CSV table of C-alpha atoms in Angstrom, one decimal:
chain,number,residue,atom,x,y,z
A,1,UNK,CA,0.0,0.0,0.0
A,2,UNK,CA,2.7,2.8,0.6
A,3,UNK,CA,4.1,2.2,-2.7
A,4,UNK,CA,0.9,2.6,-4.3
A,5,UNK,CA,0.3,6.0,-2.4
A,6,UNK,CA,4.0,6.8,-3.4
A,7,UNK,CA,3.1,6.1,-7.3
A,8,UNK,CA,-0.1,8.3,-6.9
A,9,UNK,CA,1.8,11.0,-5.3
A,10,UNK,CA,4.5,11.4,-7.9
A,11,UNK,CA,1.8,11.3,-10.5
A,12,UNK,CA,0.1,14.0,-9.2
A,13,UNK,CA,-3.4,13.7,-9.6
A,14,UNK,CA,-2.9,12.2,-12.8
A,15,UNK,CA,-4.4,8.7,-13.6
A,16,UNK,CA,-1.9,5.3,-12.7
A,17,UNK,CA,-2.7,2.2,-14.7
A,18,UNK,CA,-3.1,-0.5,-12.7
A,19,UNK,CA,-0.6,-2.4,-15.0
A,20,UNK,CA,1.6,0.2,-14.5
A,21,UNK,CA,1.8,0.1,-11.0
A,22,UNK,CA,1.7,-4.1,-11.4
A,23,UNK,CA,5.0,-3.7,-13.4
A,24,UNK,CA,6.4,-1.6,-10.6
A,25,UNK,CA,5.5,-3.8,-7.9
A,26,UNK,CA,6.6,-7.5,-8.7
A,27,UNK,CA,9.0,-8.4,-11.3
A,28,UNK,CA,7.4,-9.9,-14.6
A,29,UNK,CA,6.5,-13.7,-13.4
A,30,UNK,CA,6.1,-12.4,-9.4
A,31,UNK,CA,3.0,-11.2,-9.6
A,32,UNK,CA,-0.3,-12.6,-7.4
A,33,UNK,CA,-2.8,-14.3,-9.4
A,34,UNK,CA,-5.3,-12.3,-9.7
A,35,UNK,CA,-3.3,-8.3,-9.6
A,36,UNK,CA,-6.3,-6.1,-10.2
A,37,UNK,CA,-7.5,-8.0,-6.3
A,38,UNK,CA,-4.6,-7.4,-5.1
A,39,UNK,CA,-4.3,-4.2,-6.1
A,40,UNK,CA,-7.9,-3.3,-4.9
A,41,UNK,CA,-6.8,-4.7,-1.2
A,42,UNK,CA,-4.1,-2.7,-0.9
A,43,UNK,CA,-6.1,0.6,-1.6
A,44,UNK,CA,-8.5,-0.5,0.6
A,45,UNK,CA,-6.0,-1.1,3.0
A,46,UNK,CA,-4.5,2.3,2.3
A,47,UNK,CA,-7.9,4.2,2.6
A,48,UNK,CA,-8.0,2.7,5.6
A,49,UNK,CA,-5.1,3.4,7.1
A,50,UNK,CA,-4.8,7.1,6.1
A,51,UNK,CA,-9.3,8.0,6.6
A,52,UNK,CA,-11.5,7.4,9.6
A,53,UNK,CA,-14.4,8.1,6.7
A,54,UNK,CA,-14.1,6.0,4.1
A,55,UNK,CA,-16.5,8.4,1.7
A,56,UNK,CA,-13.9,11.5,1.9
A,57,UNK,CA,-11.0,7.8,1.8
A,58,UNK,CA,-12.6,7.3,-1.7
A,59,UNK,CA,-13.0,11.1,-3.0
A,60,UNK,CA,-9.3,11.5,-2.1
A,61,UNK,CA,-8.2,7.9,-3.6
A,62,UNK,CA,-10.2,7.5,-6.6
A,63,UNK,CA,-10.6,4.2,-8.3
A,64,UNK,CA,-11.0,4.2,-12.3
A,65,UNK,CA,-11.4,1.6,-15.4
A,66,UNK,CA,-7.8,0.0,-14.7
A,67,UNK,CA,-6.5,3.1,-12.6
A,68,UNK,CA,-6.4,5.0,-9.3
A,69,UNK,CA,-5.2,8.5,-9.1
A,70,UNK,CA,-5.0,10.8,-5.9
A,71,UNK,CA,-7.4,13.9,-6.1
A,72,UNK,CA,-5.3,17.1,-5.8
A,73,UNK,CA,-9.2,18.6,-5.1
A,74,UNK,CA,-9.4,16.7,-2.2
A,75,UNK,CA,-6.1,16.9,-0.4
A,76,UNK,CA,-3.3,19.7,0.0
A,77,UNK,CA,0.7,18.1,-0.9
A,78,UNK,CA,3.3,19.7,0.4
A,79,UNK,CA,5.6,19.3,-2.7
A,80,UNK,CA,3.4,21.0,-4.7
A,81,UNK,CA,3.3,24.3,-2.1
A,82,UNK,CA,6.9,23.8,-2.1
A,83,UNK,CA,7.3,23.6,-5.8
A,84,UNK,CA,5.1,26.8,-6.0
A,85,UNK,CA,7.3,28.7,-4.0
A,86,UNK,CA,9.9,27.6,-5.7
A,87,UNK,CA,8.4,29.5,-8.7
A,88,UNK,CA,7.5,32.2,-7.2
A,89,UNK,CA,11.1,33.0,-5.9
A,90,UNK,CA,12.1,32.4,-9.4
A,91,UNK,CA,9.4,35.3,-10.8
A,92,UNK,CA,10.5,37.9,-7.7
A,93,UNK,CA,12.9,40.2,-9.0
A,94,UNK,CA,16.3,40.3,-7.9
């Protein structure tokens, strides 16, 4: 699960394939049986983890056809405050 919410971090409220995060999880042959299951646990389990209500847990992590992506509406990331001041100092003038 924390390697999922790593993946939907980077991509920044941006849709994740599920077979893209499949191939970055196990090693071609490694895999579960059944991935999109597996897969679907550990977002459950994430939701879980991070939400005491589930409805906000599934606004914030949102499950598409084949994806999941992290809803930049629903939550504030520090990177992306950081990578704004970073912009912003680069605008100021000198």
């Amino acid at each position: 699960p924390r390697q999922v919410l790593e993946m939907l971090l980077l991509a920044r409220g941006h849709l994740v394939c599920t077979d893209v995060i499949a191939a970055a999880l196990w090693a071609e042959g490694d895999e579960p049986r059944n991935v999109a299951a597996t897969l679907n646990t550990y977002v459950c389990v994430l939701r879980h983890s991070m939400f005491t209500d589930q409805a906000q847990a599934r606004r914030v992590i949102v499950t598409g056809a084949g994806s999941y992506r992290l809803s930049l509406d629903e939550v504030s990331v520090d990177l992306d405050r950081f990578d704004d001041l970073v912009l912003r100092a680069e605008r100021a003038p000198s």
